[in-house]
Amino acid sequence: MTAPAATEAARTWGVHRVSSKALLAMAVGDAGEADLRLLRSAQRSRLLLVLRALLDHVDSAARRARRPGGVPSGQDAWRLLSEVQGRDPDAVETVLADPTVMAWALRLLRRLGDSPAGTVSTAPLWADLGQFQALAAAAALRAGVPCVVRVPAQRGAVWLPGSGVVGPVSRRAWSEAEIRVDREHAVVQGDLGQVRLPRQLTRAAPGWRPLKAVPGLSSGTEPGPWLDTVSPYRDFERYPRSPGRSGDGRLSTWEVRLADAYALLDREAPADAATLRALVRAFVPRSFRTAEGGLVASASSLDAFGAVTLSMPHDATQTAAVLVHEASHQQLNGLLALVPMVQVSDASGEPKERRLHHAPWRSDPRPVLGLLHGVFAFAGVGRFWRTHRRHTTGAEADRADFEFAVLREQLRDAVASLLADELTEPGRMFVTEIAGMVGTWQAEEIEAGPRALAGHYCALRRAVWRARHLEIPGHAADRLAAAWLAGAAAPALPESKLRPRPDLIRLDTFGPLARFRMAAPAAFARRRLRQGPDGDPALRAGYAAVAGDAEQAALGYAQWAAEDPEDPEPWLGAALALPEHARGAGAVLLLDRPEVVDGVRRAVVTAGGVPPAPLALAGWLGGVDT
């Protein structure tokens, strides 16, 4: 705990009373069991508030839906839920703990409020409203409470939150089905016939696709996480979705990968393992090729606390790192619901100007809240790699060294940027604690090879980001261009300003290649040998640069620059591929302020001059006689 924070140990923030001691502990990955329970409890309260708000509107909205035969009453569904709560509270808790229930409820609430965020649903309004009945039916089914409930069906699939999906019971895009529950069995009836549900809802049966629990990952009385390939609200961007087609073989691979990752965290990072078990309830597999050491698509959503979507990681170690990252997002989402950390208005109540920042792990400028999420999540991942490198040897140790070296450098820059923005008092305490932890990492010894590759990667990402999103004023570029063309000395360099250019962003290749080499050096070498002269020059240059082959990297970057002379990235790659002792002042300025070189080069061409060689121009801008 930092000294200023220590004097505040008794202070609390938020309705659920988050103490500053707990806040600082969570900042550096030391959340206690009570802290994690608090976050979950607050999210449950949030869900109940959202459901109660929906209850005030669903019946009037149902009358507007104008569905022949009407829409079942939300009040009736609530009464059934209340009855089940009185008989079997655990049945209701299991249903409400499904993260996709929150996703459905929040999206519907926005839709009823005419929020733009509510327009992405492809379901008719009556079907979104009818899922209130599905919640009640799912709880009654678990508790064995007799009932008859009408529910929506998407292409014949009926959603039972917390349990799975029934069907198909109809061929139509949207239809209505009936769920009939008695003490002995439950039946779902639709146009195509009926499906009888098994007594044990975790077992698959004809017409029944349960949420697939990952075996061996439960903790105490808490059920383990499940793989969700069926829930209609499992997607964070579009909904509702039909059940996926992942076969048992692929799901078994997921089970093994997750189980191995949990075991690794239990051995090496028990605090992260406890956070993961407490906060993540569902994994949503994404359709994305298995990563080769680097590329994993993963995400968490404010709308679905407890759910993580991700593509198949390369191995258990990468899976563990991704799980720590996403569990950190879950933790911060829960914490931000209780403790505001970013100032959204000034002293007069007016909204603050939205500032954008460089997030070293992103290709686009990020608002302060996005940067805060990145800092916290990657600080967790940095802790993981810092610990993992002490538990392994050989190529795996090099891999851990590389990842730790990358993150300690990126986080050092990011926390400084974050602390320069407008944070609340608890937000500043939180980030200052993270900054203190990251500061202690900077002096740690790392093997020369991974350290050098990490420095190369960080410098490349920083320079490419600047070249894309920063610029100098046009009049200043013209003045510098005129001096260049006249053979005069370079005037003083102007300040740069942010001008986001998402259209210039291209997929990062260097990072995945570096991670591929660290995770599978032999496979990397074989893949590099297959890069022929007629292939993608950017990819060929990247392979060579990662391998430390400066000559081949220079050839690849030269071809890339010739094919796309307006793109500064190959200039930057070529400068970084040079040994440090051979770079000179021009390369240093090119890497430090590529936007100046790019702006002046364009101005020279506009003025009718020959496009200058980037290194020569950079040397002149830096005061070197060229």
XYZ file of C-alpha atoms in Angstrom:
626
model
C 0.000 0.000 0.000
C 1.364 3.416 -0.851
C 1.868 5.880 1.984
C -0.917 8.342 1.040
C -3.315 5.482 0.616
C -2.446 3.967 3.976
C -3.866 6.984 5.787
C -7.180 6.402 4.008
C -7.609 2.773 5.031
C -10.860 3.427 6.861
C -12.549 5.258 3.991
C -15.210 3.613 1.875
C -16.819 4.357 -1.460
C -20.062 3.238 -3.061
C -23.364 1.945 -1.781
C -21.882 -1.492 -1.056
C -19.082 0.093 0.992
C -15.843 -0.768 -0.764
C -13.074 0.128 1.673
C -9.898 1.743 0.439
C -8.018 -1.260 1.825
C -10.060 -3.557 -0.407
C -9.690 -1.162 -3.335
C -5.901 -1.161 -3.074
C -5.765 -4.931 -2.596
C -7.817 -5.475 -5.749
C -5.569 -3.082 -7.686
C -2.592 -5.422 -7.316
C -4.405 -8.749 -7.546
C -4.901 -9.458 -3.851
C -8.715 -9.442 -3.705
C -10.003 -11.405 -0.745
C -12.914 -13.798 -0.699
C -15.148 -11.165 0.891
C -14.199 -8.624 -1.811
C -15.169 -11.040 -4.571
C -18.435 -11.927 -2.832
C -19.206 -8.215 -2.643
C -18.753 -7.786 -6.402
C -21.016 -10.727 -7.155
C -23.639 -9.566 -4.677
C -23.669 -6.100 -6.205
C -24.172 -7.555 -9.685
C -27.062 -9.674 -8.445
C -28.655 -6.549 -6.954
C -28.144 -4.786 -10.282
C -29.901 -7.607 -12.130
C -32.869 -7.511 -9.743
C -33.175 -3.761 -10.267
C -33.129 -4.234 -14.040
C -35.776 -6.988 -13.848
C -37.908 -4.786 -11.625
C -37.581 -1.906 -14.101
C -38.595 -4.246 -16.926
C -41.607 -5.405 -14.955
C -42.929 -1.832 -14.989
C -42.896 -1.787 -18.799
C -43.252 -5.260 -20.286
C -47.051 -5.495 -20.189
C -47.626 -2.076 -21.750
C -44.965 -2.901 -24.343
C -46.687 -6.231 -25.010
C -49.893 -4.404 -25.886
C -47.945 -2.362 -28.440
C -46.438 -5.497 -29.962
C -49.849 -6.382 -31.524
C -49.231 -10.114 -31.687
C -52.272 -12.233 -32.552
C -53.219 -14.052 -29.398
C -51.366 -11.496 -27.280
C -48.144 -11.802 -25.280
C -48.152 -13.578 -21.905
C -48.114 -11.216 -18.938
C -44.803 -10.290 -17.358
C -46.638 -9.945 -14.056
C -47.705 -13.602 -14.305
C -44.095 -14.612 -14.951
C -42.967 -12.608 -11.922
C -45.591 -14.260 -9.725
C -44.382 -17.696 -10.838
C -40.782 -16.717 -10.102
C -41.856 -15.515 -6.659
C -43.645 -18.801 -6.006
C -40.552 -20.786 -6.979
C -38.414 -18.522 -4.808
C -40.562 -19.405 -1.826
C -40.247 -23.144 -2.470
C -36.721 -23.523 -3.844
C -34.537 -20.386 -3.728
C -31.574 -22.247 -5.259
C -33.586 -22.908 -8.435
C -34.133 -19.172 -8.935
C -30.509 -18.381 -8.101
C -29.261 -20.841 -10.707
C -31.415 -19.208 -13.380
C -30.465 -15.637 -12.437
C -26.775 -16.559 -12.239
C -26.756 -17.303 -15.973
C -24.826 -14.295 -17.401
C -27.004 -14.232 -20.500
C -30.026 -13.328 -18.365
C -28.424 -9.967 -17.590
C -27.560 -9.568 -21.278
C -31.176 -10.166 -22.299
C -32.605 -7.917 -19.574
C -30.340 -4.910 -20.207
C -30.778 -5.068 -23.977
C -34.538 -5.298 -23.662
C -34.591 -2.397 -21.208
C -32.686 -0.266 -23.724
C -34.998 -1.393 -26.495
C -38.055 -0.356 -24.538
C -36.401 2.994 -23.856
C -35.739 3.540 -27.587
C -31.991 3.520 -26.986
C -29.920 3.008 -30.149
C -28.232 0.105 -28.393
C -31.579 -1.694 -28.430
C -31.939 -1.700 -32.192
C -29.496 -4.541 -32.843
C -31.967 -7.270 -31.842
C -33.265 -9.335 -34.742
C -36.116 -10.694 -32.636
C -39.649 -9.312 -32.861
C -40.532 -7.327 -29.760
C -43.032 -9.909 -28.538
C -40.293 -12.575 -28.539
C -37.843 -10.456 -26.519
C -40.634 -9.704 -24.061
C -41.636 -13.360 -23.913
C -38.276 -14.389 -22.509
C -39.595 -13.213 -19.142
C -41.738 -16.347 -19.293
C -38.642 -18.422 -20.114
C -36.979 -17.267 -16.877
C -39.996 -18.300 -14.836
C -40.353 -21.620 -16.654
C -36.654 -22.455 -16.191
C -36.899 -21.834 -12.453
C -40.145 -23.812 -12.131
C -38.603 -26.697 -14.062
C -35.618 -26.865 -11.695
C -37.841 -26.684 -8.625
C -40.493 -29.071 -9.934
C -43.235 -26.450 -9.490
C -46.234 -27.384 -11.718
C -47.036 -24.783 -14.370
C -48.001 -24.219 -17.998
C -46.087 -21.376 -19.662
C -46.053 -19.973 -23.209
C -42.536 -19.060 -24.382
C -40.930 -17.803 -27.620
C -39.042 -20.158 -29.938
C -36.334 -19.031 -32.386
C -36.288 -21.462 -35.328
C -37.918 -23.904 -32.980
C -35.347 -23.493 -30.166
C -36.675 -22.635 -26.691
C -34.312 -21.001 -24.197
C -34.263 -22.203 -20.588
C -31.801 -19.857 -18.817
C -29.279 -21.602 -16.597
C -30.027 -24.966 -18.172
C -29.896 -25.064 -21.976
C -32.018 -25.021 -25.118
C -34.912 -27.296 -26.234
C -35.809 -28.044 -29.817
C -36.386 -27.678 -32.591
C -40.114 -27.808 -31.965
C -40.991 -25.595 -34.968
C -39.626 -24.703 -38.416
C -40.705 -21.059 -38.366
C -38.237 -18.213 -37.722
C -40.260 -17.181 -34.678
C -43.090 -19.068 -33.066
C -44.557 -19.824 -29.668
C -44.135 -23.036 -27.705
C -45.687 -24.340 -24.515
C -43.774 -25.642 -21.517
C -45.741 -27.943 -19.238
C -44.135 -28.866 -15.902
C -45.486 -31.272 -13.298
C -43.826 -33.109 -10.442
C -42.825 -36.061 -12.628
C -41.623 -34.575 -15.906
C -41.564 -31.568 -18.222
C -42.626 -31.358 -21.874
C -42.062 -28.631 -24.475
C -44.721 -28.607 -27.209
C -44.466 -26.842 -30.587
C -45.678 -27.112 -34.178
C -43.433 -30.111 -34.913
C -44.366 -32.056 -31.815
C -42.993 -32.295 -28.311
C -39.720 -32.829 -26.476
C -39.680 -34.532 -23.093
C -36.901 -33.144 -20.912
C -34.655 -35.491 -18.902
C -34.881 -35.448 -15.135
C -31.178 -34.629 -14.920
C -30.905 -31.398 -16.884
C -27.131 -31.609 -17.255
C -27.460 -34.660 -19.538
C -28.053 -34.318 -23.269
C -31.105 -36.033 -24.737
C -32.956 -36.019 -28.069
C -34.117 -32.423 -28.562
C -32.312 -31.198 -25.436
C -28.951 -29.343 -25.520
C -27.788 -28.495 -21.989
C -25.158 -25.961 -21.020
C -22.030 -28.105 -20.882
C -20.336 -27.896 -17.485
C -16.543 -28.117 -17.589
C -15.756 -31.111 -15.355
C -13.406 -30.743 -12.436
C -13.531 -26.950 -12.148
C -16.122 -26.494 -9.395
C -15.079 -25.032 -6.065
C -16.852 -26.124 -2.900
C -20.597 -25.732 -3.244
C -20.232 -23.421 -6.253
C -21.016 -25.072 -9.594
C -18.179 -25.032 -12.066
C -18.213 -22.884 -15.214
C -19.948 -24.090 -18.359
C -19.346 -23.888 -22.080
C -22.230 -22.014 -23.664
C -22.785 -22.707 -27.354
C -26.581 -22.567 -27.198
C -27.975 -19.545 -25.327
C -29.570 -17.013 -27.700
C -28.056 -14.026 -25.830
C -24.499 -15.383 -25.555
C -23.111 -13.106 -28.302
C -21.894 -9.673 -27.180
C -22.555 -7.966 -30.529
C -25.618 -9.495 -32.173
C -28.568 -11.348 -30.758
C -30.455 -13.530 -30.490
C -28.355 -16.311 -32.018
C -29.289 -19.857 -32.875
C -27.470 -22.681 -31.085
C -23.971 -23.317 -32.426
C -22.739 -26.492 -34.081
C -19.646 -27.299 -32.018
C -19.280 -31.074 -31.932
C -18.446 -33.142 -28.874
C -14.847 -33.506 -30.044
C -14.203 -29.777 -30.153
C -15.984 -29.236 -26.839
C -13.801 -31.951 -25.307
C -10.737 -30.045 -26.502
C -12.097 -26.945 -24.807
C -12.629 -28.908 -21.587
C -9.055 -30.170 -21.562
C -7.599 -26.761 -22.400
C -9.585 -25.014 -19.654
C -8.900 -27.714 -17.066
C -5.155 -27.533 -17.747
C -5.220 -23.732 -17.484
C -7.113 -23.802 -14.181
C -4.625 -26.360 -12.823
C -1.708 -24.134 -13.857
C -3.261 -21.138 -12.107
C -3.987 -23.192 -8.994
C -0.278 -24.086 -8.824
C 1.296 -20.757 -9.719
C -1.260 -17.991 -9.163
C -3.845 -19.110 -6.588
C -5.220 -15.578 -6.084
C -5.975 -15.305 -9.813
C -7.489 -18.786 -9.770
C -9.781 -17.751 -6.906
C -10.863 -14.607 -8.777
C -11.562 -16.626 -11.902
C -13.665 -19.178 -10.033
C -15.587 -16.484 -8.174
C -16.404 -14.209 -11.109
C -16.524 -16.223 -14.354
C -19.516 -18.499 -14.824
C -19.646 -19.147 -18.564
C -17.229 -19.495 -21.482
C -18.541 -18.810 -24.970
C -16.290 -20.432 -27.611
C -15.697 -18.217 -30.623
C -15.370 -19.293 -34.216
C -11.697 -18.431 -34.719
C -8.741 -20.562 -35.691
C -6.548 -21.913 -32.922
C -3.889 -19.353 -32.012
C -0.265 -19.982 -32.901
C 1.097 -18.522 -29.717
C -0.337 -15.042 -30.181
C -3.735 -14.458 -31.735
C -6.609 -15.057 -29.346
C -9.894 -13.212 -29.688
C -11.412 -12.739 -26.238
C -13.847 -10.303 -24.663
C -16.001 -9.515 -21.642
C -19.105 -7.332 -21.598
C -20.756 -5.016 -19.100
C -24.048 -6.568 -20.218
C -23.050 -10.110 -19.280
C -21.196 -10.146 -15.978
C -19.683 -13.605 -15.547
C -19.418 -14.511 -19.246
C -16.213 -14.591 -21.300
C -16.033 -15.209 -25.028
C -12.761 -16.452 -26.514
C -11.247 -18.334 -29.412
C -9.192 -21.465 -28.873
C -5.813 -20.572 -27.337
C -2.593 -22.269 -28.404
C -1.934 -24.142 -25.162
C -2.685 -24.210 -21.440
C -0.244 -21.370 -20.648
C -1.797 -19.017 -23.162
C -5.247 -20.057 -21.975
C -4.300 -19.197 -18.391
C -3.021 -15.764 -19.431
C -6.232 -15.034 -21.357
C -8.376 -16.168 -18.421
C -6.481 -13.877 -16.033
C -6.988 -11.025 -18.494
C -10.741 -11.555 -18.804
C -11.273 -12.244 -15.091
C -9.603 -8.873 -14.488
C -12.104 -7.202 -16.810
C -14.923 -8.899 -14.899
C -13.478 -7.706 -11.606
C -13.109 -4.125 -12.792
C -16.608 -4.112 -14.297
C -17.958 -5.164 -10.925
C -15.836 -2.627 -9.081
C -16.751 0.277 -11.372
C -20.423 -0.421 -10.708
C -19.693 0.442 -7.072
C -16.834 2.956 -7.199
C -16.580 5.692 -9.857
C -12.946 6.046 -10.874
C -13.172 8.380 -13.863
C -14.493 11.946 -13.652
C -17.321 12.321 -16.134
C -18.212 15.940 -15.359
C -16.495 19.087 -14.141
C -17.250 21.135 -11.034
C -20.213 22.791 -12.767
C -21.731 19.465 -13.762
C -20.857 19.819 -17.444
C -19.546 16.676 -19.203
C -15.775 16.593 -19.398
C -14.062 16.630 -22.759
C -13.410 13.099 -23.953
C -9.634 12.704 -24.161
C -8.017 9.876 -26.103
C -4.827 8.084 -25.124
C -2.208 5.754 -26.506
C -2.903 2.257 -25.174
C 0.267 0.323 -26.095
C -1.602 -2.946 -26.643
C -4.190 -1.360 -28.945
C -3.935 0.003 -32.493
C -6.566 2.692 -31.891
C -6.626 5.666 -29.478
C -8.580 4.825 -26.316
C -10.721 6.885 -23.929
C -9.641 6.989 -20.317
C -12.078 4.253 -19.228
C -10.799 1.934 -21.938
C -7.215 2.685 -20.909
C -8.076 1.981 -17.272
C -9.539 -1.400 -18.238
C -6.454 -2.208 -20.284
C -4.061 -1.206 -17.523
C -5.831 -3.322 -14.920
C -6.271 -6.360 -17.162
C -2.713 -6.338 -18.492
C -1.310 -5.725 -15.013
C -2.952 -9.027 -14.081
C -1.427 -10.722 -17.109
C 1.944 -9.162 -16.300
C 1.784 -10.656 -12.796
C 0.976 -14.036 -14.319
C 3.972 -14.040 -16.692
C 6.269 -12.655 -13.976
C 5.385 -15.630 -11.776
C 5.293 -18.204 -14.573
C 8.824 -17.437 -15.717
C 10.065 -18.623 -12.312
C 8.321 -21.975 -12.721
C 9.652 -22.988 -16.123
C 12.803 -23.402 -18.167
C 14.044 -23.462 -21.761
C 11.885 -22.097 -24.565
C 8.926 -21.695 -22.202
C 11.035 -19.489 -19.917
C 12.046 -17.358 -22.924
C 8.380 -17.015 -23.827
C 7.481 -15.909 -20.298
C 10.416 -13.494 -20.227
C 9.287 -11.949 -23.521
C 5.682 -11.478 -22.385
C 6.738 -10.017 -19.041
C 9.232 -7.667 -20.689
C 6.593 -6.428 -23.139
C 4.002 -5.783 -20.453
C 6.253 -4.083 -17.926
C 7.318 -1.590 -20.625
C 3.807 -1.052 -21.973
C 2.307 -0.667 -18.505
C 5.001 1.808 -17.444
C 3.949 4.106 -20.288
C 0.213 3.513 -19.879
C -0.021 4.229 -16.140
C 1.825 7.517 -16.645
C -0.714 8.533 -19.285
C -3.601 7.399 -17.117
C -2.441 9.340 -14.068
C -2.286 12.488 -16.211
C -6.039 12.272 -16.867
C -8.979 13.233 -14.670
C -9.518 10.398 -12.209
C -11.618 10.484 -9.065
C -9.900 10.169 -5.711
C -10.417 6.385 -5.496
C -9.473 6.082 -9.177
C -6.170 7.849 -8.585
C -5.457 5.676 -5.536
C -6.239 2.554 -7.567
C -3.986 3.479 -10.495
C -1.195 4.750 -8.228
C -1.116 1.353 -6.531
C -0.823 -0.378 -9.904
C 1.914 2.084 -10.911
C 3.860 1.245 -7.753
C 3.696 -2.465 -8.527
C 4.766 -1.927 -12.141
C 7.604 0.299 -10.964
C 9.091 -2.566 -8.922
C 9.165 -4.721 -12.060
C 11.468 -2.417 -14.017
C 14.700 -3.482 -12.309
C 14.131 -7.217 -12.659
C 16.647 -9.105 -14.788
C 15.432 -10.638 -18.060
C 17.451 -12.760 -20.486
C 18.995 -10.698 -23.303
C 17.216 -12.394 -26.241
C 13.617 -12.058 -25.013
C 14.366 -8.582 -23.634
C 15.705 -7.340 -26.981
C 12.778 -8.806 -28.948
C 10.313 -7.275 -26.489
C 11.974 -3.868 -26.804
C 11.845 -4.137 -30.604
C 8.154 -5.011 -30.503
C 7.207 -2.207 -28.095
C 9.181 0.377 -30.090
C 7.545 -0.751 -33.337
C 4.014 -0.584 -31.922
C 4.661 2.836 -30.379
C 6.118 4.263 -33.595
C 3.406 2.797 -35.843
C 0.693 4.192 -33.544
C 2.239 7.659 -33.689
C 2.576 7.516 -37.481
C -1.097 6.620 -37.808
C -2.754 8.844 -35.248
C -0.533 11.909 -34.752
C 0.211 14.707 -37.194
C 1.926 18.095 -37.343
C 0.109 21.241 -38.560
C 0.048 21.643 -42.344
C 1.747 25.065 -42.285
C 4.597 23.649 -40.189
C 5.054 20.731 -42.587
C 5.134 23.187 -45.514
C 7.770 25.344 -43.779
C 9.980 22.326 -43.136
C 9.504 21.063 -46.685
C 10.534 24.442 -48.103
C 13.709 24.413 -46.007
C 14.534 20.894 -47.200
C 14.052 21.828 -50.842
C 16.177 24.974 -50.358
C 19.004 23.009 -48.770
C 18.698 25.021 -45.567
C 18.956 23.775 -42.000
C 15.804 22.308 -40.483
C 13.700 24.762 -38.437
C 12.558 23.778 -34.958
C 10.185 20.832 -34.995
C 6.525 21.593 -34.179
C 4.317 19.895 -31.604
C 2.190 17.014 -32.803
C -1.546 16.684 -32.299
C -3.859 13.706 -32.174
C -5.889 12.918 -35.275
C -7.333 9.385 -34.995
C -7.190 7.509 -38.285
C -8.912 4.133 -37.871
C -8.826 3.727 -41.648
C -5.027 3.371 -41.516
C -5.016 0.506 -39.007
C -3.840 -2.856 -40.310
C -3.491 -6.171 -38.534
C -0.377 -6.428 -36.375
C 1.845 -9.218 -37.690
C 5.052 -8.714 -35.716
C 3.534 -9.475 -32.286
C 1.888 -12.778 -33.281
C 5.078 -13.829 -35.104
C 7.203 -13.015 -32.048
C 4.851 -15.002 -29.833
C 4.789 -17.856 -32.338
C 8.590 -18.011 -32.229
C 8.612 -17.984 -28.429
C 5.867 -20.602 -28.076
C 7.019 -22.936 -30.877
C 10.510 -22.047 -32.129
C 10.892 -25.136 -34.346
C 7.516 -24.610 -36.021
C 8.358 -20.927 -36.484
C 11.605 -21.834 -38.265
C 9.816 -24.277 -40.579
C 7.109 -21.750 -41.383
C 9.711 -19.082 -42.127
C 11.437 -21.319 -44.670
C 8.163 -21.500 -46.603
C 8.080 -17.718 -47.116
C 8.953 -17.446 -50.819
C 10.053 -14.282 -52.686
C 6.611 -13.940 -54.282
C 4.757 -13.932 -50.954
C 3.618 -11.061 -48.780
C 6.705 -8.838 -48.223
C 5.338 -7.579 -44.888
C 5.069 -11.135 -43.609
C 8.483 -12.075 -44.971
C 10.053 -8.997 -43.370
C 8.331 -9.777 -40.079
C 9.620 -13.356 -39.999
C 13.159 -12.141 -40.712
C 13.043 -9.332 -38.149
C 11.729 -11.661 -35.430
C 14.465 -14.153 -36.289
C 17.099 -11.396 -36.054
C 18.041 -11.606 -39.745
C 18.616 -7.898 -40.470
C 19.640 -8.422 -44.096
C 16.528 -10.357 -45.107
C 14.350 -8.034 -43.035
C 15.765 -5.036 -44.932
C 14.977 -6.695 -48.276
C 11.407 -7.469 -47.200
C 10.796 -3.992 -45.837
C 12.263 -2.423 -49.005
C 9.885 -4.425 -51.198
C 6.966 -3.539 -48.922
C 7.848 0.166 -49.085
C 8.149 0.008 -52.874
C 4.698 -1.565 -53.168
C 3.102 0.883 -50.730
C 5.240 4.074 -50.571
C 2.612 5.965 -48.544
C 2.745 3.549 -45.603
C 5.385 4.521 -43.010
C 5.326 1.132 -41.263
C 7.995 -0.489 -43.497
C 10.350 2.469 -42.893
C 9.931 1.942 -39.159
C 10.427 -1.794 -39.422
C 13.570 -1.278 -41.467
C 14.986 1.203 -38.945
C 14.325 -1.190 -36.064
C 15.825 -4.125 -37.942
C 19.177 -2.302 -37.933
C 21.494 -3.154 -35.034
C 21.297 -0.403 -32.421
C 24.897 0.669 -32.964
C 24.171 1.210 -36.685
C 20.993 3.238 -36.421
C 22.286 6.767 -36.041
C 20.404 9.981 -35.264
C 18.111 9.672 -38.271
C 16.765 6.305 -37.174
C 16.294 7.560 -33.633
C 14.190 10.542 -34.731
C 12.277 8.421 -37.241
C 11.260 6.053 -34.464
C 10.601 8.768 -31.890
C 8.577 11.104 -34.138
C 7.557 9.274 -37.309
C 4.572 11.583 -37.804
C 6.959 14.514 -38.387
C 8.950 12.624 -41.019
C 5.762 11.434 -42.719
C 4.192 14.912 -42.700
C 7.262 16.647 -44.129
C 7.791 13.937 -46.742
C 4.243 14.395 -47.995
C 4.678 18.170 -48.038
C 7.872 17.841 -50.123
C 5.987 15.729 -52.697
C 3.082 18.200 -52.737
C 5.569 21.014 -53.397
C 6.867 19.133 -56.423
C 9.997 17.642 -54.889
C 11.339 14.103 -55.096
C 10.151 11.975 -52.166
C 13.030 12.050 -49.657
C 14.474 8.840 -48.250
C 12.884 8.593 -44.783
C 16.170 8.033 -42.918
C 17.897 10.915 -44.705
C 14.963 13.227 -44.033
C 14.850 12.149 -40.388
C 18.566 12.839 -40.011
C 18.119 16.337 -41.467
C 15.143 17.001 -39.177
C 17.329 15.960 -36.258
C 20.020 18.439 -37.174
C 22.401 16.028 -38.926
C 24.153 17.395 -42.030
C 22.977 15.104 -44.849
